[in-house]
XYZ file of C-alpha atoms in Angstrom:
770
model
C 14.284 36.430 198.580
C 12.871 33.503 196.630
C 16.378 32.132 196.153
C 16.946 32.225 199.866
C 13.752 30.304 200.525
C 14.681 27.672 197.971
C 18.112 27.238 199.506
C 16.517 26.827 202.920
C 14.090 24.259 201.577
C 16.851 22.330 199.834
C 18.853 22.343 203.052
C 15.905 20.909 204.988
C 15.361 18.253 202.322
C 19.028 17.306 202.439
C 18.948 17.109 206.231
C 15.792 15.034 206.178
C 17.248 12.720 203.584
C 20.488 12.452 205.581
C 18.691 11.645 208.827
C 16.401 9.219 207.064
C 19.329 7.440 205.486
C 21.198 7.484 208.774
C 18.164 6.072 210.626
C 17.698 3.240 208.174
C 21.417 2.634 208.098
C 21.508 2.296 211.892
C 18.265 0.325 211.847
C 19.554 -2.250 209.367
C 23.013 -2.280 210.942
C 21.357 -2.772 214.319
C 19.058 -5.430 212.933
C 22.004 -7.096 211.294
C 23.995 -6.782 214.507
C 21.176 -8.361 216.464
C 20.917 -11.135 213.883
C 24.681 -11.682 214.028
C 24.502 -11.574 217.834
C 21.909 -14.353 217.888
C 23.791 -16.243 215.185
C 27.059 -16.043 217.115
C 25.227 -17.047 220.301
C 23.734 -20.067 218.558
C 27.213 -21.017 217.322
C 28.478 -20.945 220.887
C 30.849 -17.989 220.440
C 29.515 -16.427 223.670
C 29.681 -19.712 225.520
C 28.850 -23.335 224.778
C 25.367 -24.214 223.607
C 23.695 -27.600 224.050
C 24.027 -29.985 221.135
C 21.227 -32.043 219.633
C 22.321 -34.947 221.865
C 22.280 -32.666 224.916
C 18.716 -31.646 224.135
C 17.755 -35.271 223.679
C 19.426 -36.293 226.951
C 19.690 -33.274 229.260
C 21.875 -33.743 232.356
C 19.075 -33.832 234.886
C 21.020 -35.313 237.830
C 18.360 -37.886 238.633
C 18.110 -39.893 241.843
C 18.256 -43.671 241.545
C 15.001 -45.205 242.744
C 14.649 -48.462 244.678
C 11.333 -50.044 243.732
C 9.583 -52.872 245.575
C 8.038 -55.887 243.878
C 4.604 -54.277 244.315
C 5.698 -51.068 242.566
C 6.363 -48.772 245.534
C 9.448 -46.534 245.685
C 10.961 -47.569 249.023
C 14.090 -45.434 248.824
C 16.489 -43.425 246.675
C 20.184 -42.784 246.248
C 20.841 -39.160 245.403
C 22.985 -36.074 245.626
C 19.880 -34.119 244.700
C 16.615 -35.884 245.449
C 15.156 -35.758 241.958
C 12.794 -38.252 240.342
C 11.662 -38.445 236.721
C 7.968 -37.963 235.930
C 6.042 -38.384 232.728
C 3.262 -35.948 231.814
C 0.731 -38.695 232.526
C 2.000 -38.794 236.136
C 1.087 -35.130 236.729
C -2.343 -34.226 238.145
C -4.433 -31.936 235.917
C -4.901 -29.431 238.738
C -1.131 -28.932 239.010
C -0.716 -28.462 235.236
C -3.603 -25.957 235.199
C -2.157 -24.032 238.136
C 1.302 -23.948 236.565
C 0.139 -22.686 233.173
C -2.276 -20.136 234.683
C 0.388 -18.694 236.966
C 3.670 -18.983 235.089
C 2.754 -18.841 231.369
C -0.889 -18.300 230.434
C -0.103 -18.323 226.682
C 2.045 -21.468 226.953
C 0.003 -23.414 224.397
C 0.047 -20.491 221.909
C 3.742 -19.503 221.586
C 6.736 -21.409 220.235
C 9.107 -20.813 223.105
C 9.090 -16.992 223.167
C 6.027 -14.953 224.113
C 6.213 -11.934 221.752
C 3.342 -10.078 223.408
C 4.793 -10.577 226.853
C 8.265 -9.538 225.681
C 6.974 -6.267 224.173
C 5.004 -5.568 227.346
C 8.075 -6.132 229.496
C 10.200 -3.846 227.263
C 7.564 -1.100 227.200
C 7.225 -1.118 231.001
C 10.973 -1.611 231.541
C 10.133 -4.783 233.476
C 7.857 -3.099 236.014
C 4.807 -5.088 234.864
C 6.569 -8.420 235.298
C 8.972 -10.557 233.309
C 8.292 -12.271 230.031
C 10.081 -15.609 230.456
C 8.003 -18.499 229.198
C 7.980 -21.922 230.843
C 10.182 -23.150 228.004
C 12.707 -20.358 228.641
C 12.685 -21.140 232.354
C 13.280 -24.805 231.525
C 16.198 -23.824 229.282
C 17.702 -21.812 232.113
C 17.211 -24.635 234.638
C 18.691 -27.290 232.357
C 21.656 -25.498 230.836
C 22.488 -22.250 232.636
C 21.076 -21.993 236.140
C 20.719 -18.500 237.553
C 23.623 -17.042 235.548
C 25.255 -13.636 236.017
C 23.647 -10.422 237.292
C 26.093 -8.299 235.249
C 23.920 -6.680 232.539
C 26.012 -7.525 229.427
C 26.352 -11.149 230.523
C 22.687 -11.205 231.439
C 21.756 -10.076 227.919
C 23.900 -12.834 226.415
C 22.274 -15.389 228.704
C 18.778 -14.186 227.754
C 19.614 -14.574 224.082
C 20.878 -18.092 224.645
C 17.699 -18.910 226.613
C 15.589 -17.795 223.648
C 17.574 -19.927 221.225
C 17.475 -22.994 223.502
C 13.746 -22.433 224.145
C 13.013 -22.462 220.409
C 15.093 -25.604 219.977
C 13.300 -27.285 222.896
C 9.935 -26.417 221.343
C 11.047 -28.053 218.098
C 12.419 -31.087 219.913
C 9.600 -31.791 222.406
C 5.830 -31.603 222.669
C 4.198 -29.131 225.041
C 3.334 -31.929 227.436
C 6.929 -33.172 227.479
C 8.178 -29.658 228.204
C 5.768 -29.325 231.125
C 6.905 -32.669 232.527
C 10.581 -31.732 232.162
C 9.991 -28.404 233.882
C 8.257 -30.155 236.783
C 11.184 -32.582 237.046
C 14.030 -30.074 237.379
C 12.855 -27.375 239.791
C 14.468 -27.353 243.254
C 11.780 -27.141 245.938
C 14.249 -27.063 248.845
C 14.714 -29.612 251.634
C 16.669 -31.862 249.228
C 13.597 -32.189 247.003
C 14.119 -31.600 243.286
C 11.100 -32.052 241.067
C 7.395 -32.321 241.785
C 7.575 -36.042 242.635
C 10.111 -35.523 245.436
C 8.395 -32.346 246.641
C 4.990 -34.051 246.869
C 6.548 -36.834 248.922
C 8.549 -34.504 251.157
C 5.879 -31.906 251.946
C 2.675 -33.976 251.708
C 3.813 -37.649 251.822
C 1.892 -38.235 248.583
C 2.488 -39.153 244.989
C 1.829 -36.285 242.525
C -1.435 -37.860 241.356
C -2.754 -37.725 244.942
C -2.260 -33.942 245.313
C -5.370 -31.845 245.941
C -5.946 -28.502 244.161
C -4.707 -26.418 247.105
C -1.611 -28.638 247.530
C -0.823 -28.279 243.842
C -1.255 -24.510 244.202
C 1.254 -24.505 247.074
C 3.873 -26.269 244.937
C 3.214 -24.029 241.933
C 3.566 -21.002 244.204
C 7.005 -22.269 245.201
C 8.171 -22.057 241.551
C 8.493 -18.293 242.060
C 11.032 -18.671 244.885
C 11.225 -21.921 246.834
C 13.536 -20.368 249.423
C 11.076 -17.575 250.236
C 7.890 -19.606 249.829
C 8.950 -22.617 251.894
C 5.827 -24.008 253.639
C 7.831 -25.269 256.619
C 9.515 -21.935 257.395
C 7.028 -19.403 256.011
C 3.444 -20.718 256.183
C 1.911 -17.205 256.071
C 3.824 -16.201 252.941
C 3.051 -19.563 251.357
C -0.660 -19.171 252.029
C -0.672 -15.732 250.399
C 1.241 -17.039 247.396
C -1.047 -20.082 247.133
C -4.060 -17.773 247.076
C -2.484 -15.774 244.225
C -2.140 -19.008 242.254
C -5.774 -19.906 242.959
C -6.830 -16.441 241.796
C -4.914 -16.956 238.542
C -6.670 -20.285 238.077
C -10.048 -18.584 238.479
C -8.995 -15.827 236.056
C -8.152 -18.516 233.489
C -11.536 -20.208 234.125
C -9.923 -23.360 235.526
C -11.858 -23.160 238.777
C -14.973 -21.247 239.731
C -15.075 -18.232 242.026
C -16.832 -20.321 244.670
C -14.114 -22.996 244.475
C -11.418 -20.355 244.703
C -12.897 -18.817 247.852
C -13.311 -22.216 249.545
C -9.748 -23.237 248.706
C -8.304 -19.885 249.776
C -9.913 -20.319 253.190
C -8.126 -23.635 253.811
C -5.121 -23.643 256.182
C -1.694 -24.815 255.042
C -1.667 -28.503 255.986
C 1.570 -30.427 255.577
C 2.712 -33.968 256.222
C 6.380 -33.052 256.081
C 8.926 -35.842 256.056
C 12.468 -35.209 254.951
C 13.735 -38.065 252.803
C 16.956 -39.412 254.264
C 19.249 -42.371 253.648
C 19.036 -43.175 257.364
C 15.265 -43.026 257.748
C 12.190 -44.461 256.094
C 11.396 -48.053 255.243
C 13.883 -50.874 254.551
C 16.863 -48.757 255.669
C 19.146 -51.725 256.370
C 18.250 -53.372 253.081
C 18.834 -50.115 251.177
C 22.305 -49.835 252.676
C 23.054 -53.462 251.799
C 21.849 -52.734 248.251
C 24.003 -49.591 248.073
C 27.123 -51.655 248.858
C 26.076 -54.157 246.200
C 25.550 -51.382 243.631
C 28.995 -49.904 244.323
C 30.506 -53.257 243.353
C 28.093 -53.611 240.428
C 29.081 -50.299 238.805
C 32.773 -51.164 239.223
C 32.330 -54.448 237.333
C 33.706 -54.271 233.798
C 30.603 -55.960 232.470
C 28.283 -53.213 233.699
C 29.385 -50.108 231.800
C 27.506 -47.499 229.801
C 27.600 -47.608 226.002
C 30.460 -45.089 226.013
C 32.458 -47.233 228.462
C 32.011 -44.951 231.462
C 30.714 -46.018 234.888
C 27.138 -45.586 235.997
C 26.638 -43.151 238.893
C 23.943 -44.411 241.264
C 23.540 -40.885 242.670
C 22.986 -39.066 239.356
C 22.003 -41.430 236.550
C 18.382 -42.036 237.517
C 18.581 -45.825 237.548
C 15.539 -47.809 238.579
C 16.404 -50.806 240.768
C 13.518 -53.272 240.894
C 13.843 -55.399 244.028
C 12.100 -58.495 245.359
C 11.104 -56.736 248.601
C 7.346 -56.434 249.116
C 6.685 -52.995 250.615
C 3.612 -54.198 252.541
C 5.398 -57.201 254.001
C 8.395 -55.001 254.810
C 6.199 -52.595 256.790
C 4.603 -55.537 258.636
C 8.053 -56.882 259.509
C 9.261 -53.495 260.744
C 6.129 -53.069 262.848
C 6.557 -56.536 264.377
C 10.186 -55.848 265.292
C 9.369 -52.414 266.691
C 6.420 -53.558 268.817
C 8.109 -56.581 270.327
C 11.537 -55.053 270.838
C 10.078 -52.026 272.622
C 8.099 -54.377 274.889
C 11.021 -56.707 275.604
C 13.411 -53.783 276.109
C 11.174 -52.525 278.906
C 11.716 -55.810 280.735
C 15.457 -55.649 280.103
C 15.708 -52.169 281.646
C 13.650 -53.292 284.654
C 15.997 -56.208 285.309
C 19.069 -54.007 284.778
C 18.123 -51.832 287.769
C 19.388 -54.533 290.144
C 22.587 -55.102 288.163
C 25.429 -52.784 289.192
C 27.360 -53.608 286.029
C 24.348 -53.425 283.709
C 23.874 -54.433 281.000
C 26.724 -56.931 281.425
C 26.217 -60.147 283.407
C 28.899 -62.179 285.178
C 31.975 -60.525 283.671
C 34.954 -58.937 285.418
C 35.690 -55.228 285.686
C 38.648 -55.689 283.352
C 36.435 -57.310 280.716
C 33.864 -54.518 281.104
C 36.537 -51.862 280.614
C 37.833 -53.673 277.537
C 34.366 -53.656 275.950
C 33.797 -49.973 276.736
C 37.228 -48.904 275.502
C 36.784 -50.823 272.269
C 33.443 -49.058 271.767
C 35.132 -45.700 272.449
C 37.728 -46.275 269.764
C 35.069 -47.387 267.272
C 32.913 -44.301 267.853
C 32.481 -41.348 265.518
C 33.523 -39.037 268.351
C 36.917 -40.725 268.590
C 37.448 -40.499 264.801
C 36.587 -36.774 264.723
C 38.863 -35.879 267.626
C 41.656 -38.017 266.189
C 41.395 -36.137 262.891
C 41.884 -32.924 264.894
C 45.262 -34.257 266.116
C 44.112 -34.952 269.658
C 46.095 -37.507 271.637
C 44.494 -40.749 272.817
C 44.652 -39.515 276.405
C 42.882 -36.240 275.518
C 40.225 -38.074 273.567
C 39.605 -40.588 276.327
C 39.346 -37.788 278.888
C 36.621 -36.124 276.797
C 34.459 -39.234 277.189
C 34.171 -38.525 280.906
C 32.897 -34.937 280.545
C 29.223 -33.970 280.284
C 28.017 -33.224 276.753
C 24.733 -32.303 275.124
C 23.392 -35.084 272.935
C 20.260 -36.587 271.439
C 19.749 -40.246 272.294
C 17.492 -42.982 270.987
C 14.600 -44.229 273.102
C 11.637 -46.385 272.115
C 9.406 -43.398 272.867
C 11.280 -41.140 270.446
C 14.525 -39.193 270.410
C 15.437 -37.430 273.629
C 17.698 -34.409 274.180
C 19.833 -34.827 277.270
C 23.180 -34.115 278.920
C 25.302 -37.192 279.440
C 28.910 -38.266 279.590
C 29.823 -39.993 276.299
C 31.100 -43.020 278.241
C 27.672 -43.310 279.882
C 25.987 -43.075 276.490
C 28.082 -46.049 275.318
C 26.923 -48.121 278.275
C 23.352 -46.898 277.697
C 23.367 -48.090 274.080
C 24.879 -51.426 275.083
C 21.599 -52.087 276.930
C 19.573 -52.215 273.735
C 18.385 -55.537 272.421
C 18.939 -55.809 268.675
C 17.085 -57.879 266.116
C 17.402 -59.259 262.615
C 14.522 -60.547 260.464
C 14.430 -61.846 256.921
C 11.480 -63.369 255.071
C 11.935 -65.283 251.824
C 9.823 -67.092 249.272
C 11.366 -70.610 249.206
C 10.245 -71.512 245.684
C 12.034 -68.516 244.086
C 14.579 -67.313 246.637
C 12.965 -63.857 246.500
C 13.556 -61.915 249.696
C 10.270 -60.270 250.721
C 11.266 -58.473 253.949
C 14.579 -57.439 255.510
C 14.926 -55.792 258.927
C 18.562 -55.550 259.945
C 18.124 -53.825 263.305
C 15.913 -51.683 265.492
C 16.836 -48.208 264.174
C 19.318 -47.542 261.379
C 19.960 -43.934 262.388
C 21.456 -45.051 265.711
C 22.471 -48.668 265.060
C 23.979 -49.235 261.612
C 25.134 -52.827 262.100
C 23.042 -55.142 259.907
C 22.005 -58.307 261.765
C 20.631 -60.008 258.635
C 23.660 -60.306 256.370
C 26.484 -58.618 258.276
C 26.308 -60.137 261.731
C 26.715 -63.892 262.288
C 25.608 -65.125 265.718
C 25.463 -68.498 267.432
C 22.313 -70.260 266.320
C 21.679 -72.639 269.223
C 19.075 -75.343 268.652
C 18.054 -73.964 265.247
C 21.111 -75.904 264.000
C 19.642 -79.243 265.119
C 17.453 -79.814 262.019
C 20.679 -80.041 259.975
C 21.806 -82.882 262.249
C 18.423 -84.639 262.008
C 18.359 -84.204 258.203
C 21.790 -85.856 257.954
C 20.609 -88.752 260.136
C 17.465 -89.278 258.033
C 19.520 -89.214 254.839
C 22.410 -91.403 255.970
C 20.761 -93.764 258.471
C 17.375 -94.068 256.714
C 15.638 -92.886 259.879
C 12.192 -91.331 260.080
C 10.554 -88.779 262.405
C 8.728 -91.694 264.015
C 11.818 -93.687 264.930
C 12.685 -93.686 268.617
C 15.846 -93.142 270.579
C 16.657 -93.079 274.283
C 16.983 -89.725 276.007
C 19.519 -90.614 278.688
C 22.912 -89.363 279.903
C 25.495 -89.619 277.159
C 29.257 -89.129 277.034
C 31.439 -88.937 273.964
C 34.928 -90.153 274.846
C 38.200 -88.381 274.087
C 39.344 -88.964 270.512
C 35.883 -89.762 269.174
C 35.090 -87.302 266.325
C 38.168 -85.190 267.130
C 37.078 -84.649 270.755
C 40.003 -83.352 272.828
C 38.167 -84.087 276.059
C 35.164 -86.133 277.127
C 31.882 -84.436 276.190
C 28.728 -85.014 278.263
C 25.915 -82.742 277.040
C 22.960 -82.124 279.333
C 19.398 -81.169 278.589
C 18.373 -77.581 279.331
C 15.956 -78.724 282.070
C 18.407 -81.363 283.422
C 15.730 -84.042 282.888
C 15.713 -87.236 280.825
C 12.584 -88.625 279.193
C 13.587 -92.166 278.274
C 12.442 -93.446 274.888
C 11.258 -90.645 272.574
C 10.565 -90.317 268.854
C 12.798 -88.066 266.791
C 9.808 -85.770 266.294
C 9.321 -85.376 270.037
C 13.068 -85.018 270.596
C 13.316 -82.108 268.181
C 10.056 -80.567 269.392
C 11.478 -80.414 272.904
C 15.006 -79.637 271.721
C 16.536 -82.563 273.622
C 20.323 -82.161 273.599
C 21.246 -85.783 274.286
C 19.369 -86.988 271.221
C 21.123 -84.452 268.971
C 24.461 -85.548 270.436
C 23.690 -89.247 269.813
C 22.662 -88.572 266.225
C 25.847 -86.573 265.705
C 27.821 -89.486 267.116
C 26.230 -91.841 264.577
C 26.690 -89.691 261.436
C 29.831 -87.747 262.362
C 30.375 -83.977 262.250
C 31.933 -84.078 258.747
C 28.652 -85.230 257.185
C 26.656 -82.604 259.084
C 29.037 -79.793 258.089
C 28.975 -80.956 254.469
C 25.159 -80.900 254.360
C 25.032 -77.512 256.113
C 27.304 -75.982 253.480
C 25.176 -77.519 250.707
C 22.207 -75.770 252.331
C 23.945 -72.453 251.598
C 25.586 -71.697 254.932
C 28.837 -69.842 254.203
C 30.248 -69.744 257.754
C 33.305 -71.734 258.731
C 32.063 -74.596 260.901
C 34.429 -76.526 263.168
C 34.521 -80.303 262.631
C 33.483 -81.044 266.206
C 30.625 -83.023 267.680
C 29.576 -80.089 269.903
C 28.188 -78.257 266.881
C 25.147 -80.518 267.323
C 23.908 -78.085 269.991
C 24.420 -75.000 267.806
C 27.779 -73.551 268.842
C 28.059 -72.220 265.299
C 27.854 -68.611 264.102
C 25.577 -68.120 261.083
C 23.791 -65.098 259.606
C 20.011 -64.766 259.523
C 20.211 -64.669 255.717
C 21.987 -68.023 255.518
C 19.670 -69.629 258.067
C 16.572 -68.555 256.130
C 18.042 -69.868 252.876
C 18.935 -73.188 254.518
C 15.477 -73.708 256.038
C 13.884 -72.671 252.735
C 15.516 -75.714 251.142
C 13.348 -77.947 253.350
C 10.232 -75.984 252.364
C 11.220 -76.173 248.674
C 11.340 -79.981 248.543
C 15.102 -80.177 248.978
C 16.094 -77.604 246.334
C 18.295 -74.728 247.492
C 17.623 -71.281 246.008
C 20.182 -68.579 246.617
C 18.494 -65.555 248.267
C 17.531 -63.088 245.556
C 16.950 -59.389 246.269
C 17.114 -57.985 242.741
C 14.714 -58.431 239.820
C 16.284 -56.057 237.293
C 17.975 -52.680 236.831
C 16.786 -50.139 234.256
C 18.423 -46.916 233.069
C 16.538 -43.620 233.205
C 14.960 -44.350 229.805
C 13.500 -47.638 231.008
C 15.984 -49.865 229.160
C 16.855 -53.023 231.103
C 20.617 -52.988 231.695
C 20.888 -55.915 234.120
C 18.944 -58.993 235.159
C 20.473 -61.421 237.673
C 20.504 -65.137 236.939
C 18.927 -67.182 239.761
C 21.161 -69.798 241.368
C 19.859 -73.117 242.675
C 20.938 -76.716 243.234
C 19.550 -79.949 244.618
C 20.495 -80.791 248.201
C 18.032 -83.422 249.480
C 15.415 -85.591 247.847
C 11.780 -84.598 248.302
C 11.026 -87.312 250.846
C 13.839 -86.325 253.202
C 12.972 -82.628 252.922
C 9.328 -83.389 253.743
C 10.362 -85.570 256.682
C 12.311 -82.619 258.125
C 9.250 -80.404 257.626
C 7.146 -82.903 259.608
C 9.782 -82.910 262.356
C 9.627 -79.123 262.513
C 5.826 -79.107 262.581
C 6.111 -81.000 265.867
C 7.842 -77.958 267.385
C 4.696 -75.840 266.990
C 2.268 -78.681 267.720
C 3.557 -79.587 271.144
C 7.096 -78.346 271.597
C 8.941 -75.104 272.286
C 6.890 -73.274 269.646
C 3.463 -74.382 270.837
C 2.603 -70.912 272.180
C 1.857 -69.978 268.576
C -1.334 -72.036 269.019
C -2.259 -71.678 272.696
C -4.231 -68.985 274.490
C -3.581 -69.782 278.141
C -0.313 -67.880 278.529
C 2.610 -68.840 280.695
C 5.642 -67.509 282.509
C 6.600 -64.092 281.146
C 3.617 -63.936 278.791
C 3.336 -60.152 279.268
C 6.354 -59.992 276.930
C 4.888 -62.338 274.313
C 3.975 -59.368 272.149
C 0.769 -59.959 270.162
C -0.178 -63.105 272.122
C -2.422 -65.081 271.711
C -1.640 -65.789 268.074
C -4.080 -68.711 267.731
C -2.675 -70.082 264.485
C -4.400 -73.267 263.364
C -2.653 -73.838 260.044
C 0.400 -76.093 259.579
C 3.580 -74.313 260.726
C 7.080 -75.756 260.708
C 9.452 -74.000 263.067
C 12.332 -74.156 265.483
C 13.339 -72.093 268.483
C 16.962 -71.574 269.425
C 18.656 -70.311 272.581
C 22.408 -70.083 273.060
C 24.406 -70.483 276.234
C 23.520 -67.910 278.917
C 20.612 -66.648 276.785
C 22.890 -64.409 274.708
C 20.961 -65.217 271.508
C 17.321 -66.025 270.887
C 16.164 -67.440 267.549
C 12.994 -68.530 265.836
C 12.773 -69.987 262.352
C 9.197 -70.238 261.093
C 7.850 -71.707 257.854
C 4.613 -71.931 255.942
C 4.609 -73.343 252.384
C 5.355 -70.071 250.566
C 7.183 -68.005 253.202
C 10.190 -68.767 255.404
C 11.125 -66.214 258.056
C 14.042 -66.131 260.441
C 14.288 -63.933 263.533
C 17.287 -63.335 265.804
C 17.276 -61.248 269.015
C 20.153 -60.372 271.319
C 22.399 -57.567 272.532
C 25.404 -56.323 270.621
C 27.723 -57.918 273.197
C 27.122 -61.517 274.254
C 27.815 -60.572 277.887
C 24.835 -58.184 277.825
C 21.829 -60.461 278.309
C 18.882 -61.564 280.413
C 19.860 -63.401 283.585
C 17.152 -66.059 283.241
C 15.867 -68.196 280.391
C 12.281 -66.972 280.884
C 12.889 -63.868 278.778
C 16.156 -64.774 277.058
C 14.976 -67.964 275.333
C 14.101 -67.927 271.651
C 10.445 -68.684 272.417
C 10.137 -65.344 274.256
C 12.835 -63.200 272.635
C 12.310 -64.062 268.950
C 9.140 -66.119 268.410
C 6.755 -63.218 269.210
C 8.270 -61.191 266.367
C 7.401 -64.026 263.972
C 3.926 -64.427 265.468
C 3.169 -60.703 265.257
C 4.535 -60.495 261.714
C 2.498 -63.444 260.489
C -0.697 -62.126 262.080
C -0.226 -58.913 260.092
C 0.518 -60.860 256.911
C -2.549 -63.049 257.302
C -4.677 -59.952 257.921
C -3.503 -58.636 254.529
C -5.163 -60.974 251.977
C -3.387 -59.353 249.012
C -0.127 -60.907 250.232
C -1.538 -64.410 249.761
C 0.585 -65.967 252.493
C -0.324 -69.648 252.600
C -2.347 -71.355 255.320
C -2.300 -74.655 253.459
C -0.373 -77.806 254.324
C 3.087 -78.391 252.874
C 3.004 -80.413 249.642
C 3.343 -84.101 250.383
C 5.512 -85.932 247.834
C 3.690 -88.716 245.968
C 4.627 -92.247 247.052
C 6.392 -90.937 250.159
C 8.917 -93.563 251.295
C 9.568 -92.223 254.817
C 7.136 -92.711 257.670
C 6.073 -89.282 258.915
C 2.620 -89.920 260.422
C 3.694 -91.187 263.809
C 1.535 -93.400 265.991
C 0.031 -91.462 268.868
C 0.397 -93.604 272.014
C -2.658 -94.517 274.024
C -2.239 -94.069 277.743
C -4.134 -96.734 279.732
C -4.400 -97.176 283.443
C -3.349 -100.502 284.936
C -5.030 -102.287 287.825
C -3.352 -100.199 290.485
C -4.077 -96.840 288.820
C -0.650 -96.225 287.298
C -0.287 -95.159 283.665
C 1.133 -97.475 281.049
C 2.574 -96.319 277.723
C 1.533 -98.671 274.919
C 3.642 -97.105 272.162
C 5.957 -99.338 270.186
C 9.483 -98.218 269.432
C 11.382 -99.051 266.286
C 14.855 -97.766 267.110
């Protein structure tokens, strides 16, 4: 019996020993297997792992930022709208909310939260996940969502742990928080807290309030579900959960939590778009420049590859001043909306509106050309439609959204009618430049980039009318040693055939068909007298004028003909501003500059342009031209900048009265049939050019009252300058232009006394020297 008991006991001992050995064997094998599994994962056997260099420079697909001279981001180029933030750029309330909600032991662990992991395993995931912020960052940077297949999911989780530990070794906690805030996709093309704050609240991250930060942190859970635009109720509930977590972590008080939870969801939503926002025309011009810049062999990365302006997070520092740019855009918008109202009123009595005095055949040619240039034509052509089928579609009603100055409007319209409708719109181009540096401060290429992409600053050259005359006068002063005070007779003038390449006799007339007799050059330019410009051209010759104009930076081809004296020359706004700036800069031409420098995403300067300049005129001649142009605003076609009594059509002088009292040099310009209106205005440290007109020269005002430069373009300049002067931080000058020492040209003209003779008539006592 005893033997039997002993055998039974020995059997139990053997079994126990066997099971114990087996347990430990499996335990150590399992532990070893897990160790090997993590080792193999770290070696990349289960898929590539990021290298040291990858961790140092993660592929974060950053948007390139366009930064104004005053430090404001005025636009971006992106595939994903993502901007880089440093920890110092994050508000404390957002950091607190993020840590309290997503990883309350963030500052205690080294990438993996052991306590949270054990809790998740014990509850089989029912009590929540255990991913730390560092693990979530690892997933965002190197894996994305990954597979839902369990074996693959396990491999991915292991890799996340390894990468998280490496990230913790590589970066500080603050750097990890900043990186995490930079890579999360908040929807609506907004990646990262910086873009999300701008998109949903129109703020920088530092400006976010506690409840706004809580909204963004709530979106980290699921930005598709908790989108404040589509699901405000769900977002409010999620925000309140975040606020409760902040109270639990003693980051806010209970009273603060309750007050914040009671607040409604308030957004200032604005989707960032390449076609909307500020400086849209300039940004598109810059994009074209950057495409050429990255293709240049001298602008490569260290490894020889091309920069990608949509992904490499470049910072482009421009010369544009964001405040001045907004003032310029406001001036264009206010005046063009006002003037457009008058244009539509006058078009009601024109059966072929907006076209004036053209044949039906010419009208059809313009409309058909517009058809073939339209996006609609291109789309239908790509679908293998015939020209006849496409053209027929333009005469069928279609739903569309059209531009109006009161906002976009949904309507039903035939596409051919929409073409004619858009041909009615007056366009505008404005550029402002600092003459001493060539820095472009404002650039408005049109009235609305979304609907009108043609840039009227650098892309579109138009006839400049009388704004060309100062180039003629400058040539005469230089070559004939004339002064603004010299006199010349305003009388009928004819240039015979053969003179200066004339193929027929040329007899220019003044716009008012009147002749004033003896006038000074200053008065002649102030009143834009055509006969005087023609006589000066006759004396110096068109070759000399064209040569000087090209030295002033004008790139257009200019015919060697005497008639260019009246402005039958097509020049861009950009070139006109640069040319006039030479006069304001004492005869030195500065090439327009729009770029200060380009930095890579790490802040290293990779490009700085070299300014270009050259001497054109001596200081005395340049100052003499300035004094001539001051006469335009003192008593000529630009005098409404100083008056307050109005005049014909003054309801369309937007912003009038301007009441400027400081020295202003300027020139109006109006082309034949009022197709183009110009105003060039200068103060010592800012030169601004404005052009106004329709896309087609045959679309125009019938009369000069509204079509002249003094009504069409000058009010934009006046409105813009009023805004600039009201903004003292811009420091736009009200001082006089610098007078050269020992000035050799007479510029202070004698003002004639007018005395009455014995029979009551008036006698002019001025003396003339030419």
